[in-house]
Short mmCIF file of C-alpha atoms in Angstrom, two decimals:
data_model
loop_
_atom_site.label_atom_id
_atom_site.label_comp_id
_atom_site.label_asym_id
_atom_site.label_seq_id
_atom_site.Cartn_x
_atom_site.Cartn_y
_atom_site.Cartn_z
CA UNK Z 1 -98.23 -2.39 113.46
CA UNK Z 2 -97.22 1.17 115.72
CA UNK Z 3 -93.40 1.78 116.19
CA UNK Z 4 -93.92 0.61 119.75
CA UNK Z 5 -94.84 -3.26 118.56
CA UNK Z 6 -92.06 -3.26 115.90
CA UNK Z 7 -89.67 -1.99 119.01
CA UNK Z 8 -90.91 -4.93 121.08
CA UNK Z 9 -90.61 -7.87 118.12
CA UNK Z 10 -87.05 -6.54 117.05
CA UNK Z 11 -85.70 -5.99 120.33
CA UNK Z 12 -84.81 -2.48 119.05
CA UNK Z 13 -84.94 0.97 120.60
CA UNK Z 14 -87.72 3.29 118.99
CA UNK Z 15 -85.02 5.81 118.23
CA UNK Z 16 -83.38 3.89 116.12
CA UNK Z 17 -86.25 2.63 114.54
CA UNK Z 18 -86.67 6.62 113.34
CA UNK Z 19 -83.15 7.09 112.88
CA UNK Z 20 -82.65 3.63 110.68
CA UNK Z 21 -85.85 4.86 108.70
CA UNK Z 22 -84.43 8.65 108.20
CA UNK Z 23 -81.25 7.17 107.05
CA UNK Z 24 -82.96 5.25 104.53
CA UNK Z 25 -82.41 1.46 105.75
CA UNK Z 26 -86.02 1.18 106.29
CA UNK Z 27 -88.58 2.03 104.24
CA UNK Z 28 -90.60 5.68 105.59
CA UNK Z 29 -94.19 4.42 107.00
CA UNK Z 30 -97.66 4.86 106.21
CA UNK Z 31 -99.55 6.94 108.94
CA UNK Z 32 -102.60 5.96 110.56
CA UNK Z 33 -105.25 8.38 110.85
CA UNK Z 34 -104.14 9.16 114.04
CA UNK Z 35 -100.04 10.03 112.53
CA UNK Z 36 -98.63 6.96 113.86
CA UNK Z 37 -96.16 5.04 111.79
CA UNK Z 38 -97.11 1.54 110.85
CA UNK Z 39 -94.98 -0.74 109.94
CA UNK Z 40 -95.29 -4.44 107.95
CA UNK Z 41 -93.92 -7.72 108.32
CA UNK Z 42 -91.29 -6.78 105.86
CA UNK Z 43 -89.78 -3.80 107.82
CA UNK Z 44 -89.62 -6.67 110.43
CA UNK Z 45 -87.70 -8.58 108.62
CA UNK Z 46 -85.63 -5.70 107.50
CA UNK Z 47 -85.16 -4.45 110.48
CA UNK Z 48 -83.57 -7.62 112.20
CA UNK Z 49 -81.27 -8.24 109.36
CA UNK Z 50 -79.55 -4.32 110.12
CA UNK Z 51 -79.42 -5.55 113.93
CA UNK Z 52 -77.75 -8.55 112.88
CA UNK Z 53 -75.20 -6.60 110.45
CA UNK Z 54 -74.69 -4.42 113.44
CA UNK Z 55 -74.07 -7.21 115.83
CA UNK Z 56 -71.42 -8.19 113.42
CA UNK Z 57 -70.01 -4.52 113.26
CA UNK Z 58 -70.54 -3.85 110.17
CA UNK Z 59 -70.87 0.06 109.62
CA UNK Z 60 -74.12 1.70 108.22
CA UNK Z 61 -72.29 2.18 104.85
CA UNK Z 62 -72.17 -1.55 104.67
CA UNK Z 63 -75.29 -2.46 105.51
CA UNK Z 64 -76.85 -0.03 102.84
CA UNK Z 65 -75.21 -1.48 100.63
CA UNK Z 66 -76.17 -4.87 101.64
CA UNK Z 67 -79.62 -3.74 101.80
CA UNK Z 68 -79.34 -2.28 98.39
CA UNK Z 69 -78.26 -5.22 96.71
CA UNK Z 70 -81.08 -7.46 98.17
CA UNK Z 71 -83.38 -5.07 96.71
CA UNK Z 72 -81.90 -6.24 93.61
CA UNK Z 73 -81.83 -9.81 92.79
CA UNK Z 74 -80.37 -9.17 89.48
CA UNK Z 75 -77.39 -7.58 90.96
CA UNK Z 76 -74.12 -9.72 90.68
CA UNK Z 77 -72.78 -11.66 93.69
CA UNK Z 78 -69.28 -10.24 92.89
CA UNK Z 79 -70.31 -7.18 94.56
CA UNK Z 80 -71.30 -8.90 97.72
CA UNK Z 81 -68.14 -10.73 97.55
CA UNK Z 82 -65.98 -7.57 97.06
CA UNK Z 83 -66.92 -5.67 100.23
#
């Protein structure tokens, strides 16, 4: 899906969208053939989980961290625990 329909399904602006994804907190896009970003279900997903951290204001620091440790089930739940 473009920017635009993630935007609309997220209830998030598209500049944060870009600025979420040059921060790292989403993953960069493919490009279609015409250079638009498409996104998948999982940067969906992704996405609504850092609007829900930020609901809860939690800073960006936090939330990569967060995201960081989801990205690895191994990781201990002590470190969730501690921040």
């Amino acid at each position: 899906m473009k920017i635009g329909e993630l935007a609309k399904l997220t209830d998030c602006s598209i500049q944060a969208i870009r600025y979420y994804e040059k921060e790292g907190l989403i993953a960069s896009s493919a490009r279609s053939g015409g250079n638009f970003r498409l996104y998948n279900q999982a940067a969906v997903q992704r996405l609504l989980f850092i609007k829900h951290c930020r609901s809860l204001n939690l800073p960006l620091c936090d939330i990569r961290q967060l995201l960081q440790l989801q990205d690895t089930p191994s990781a201990q739940c002590d470190q969730v625990n501690q921040m």
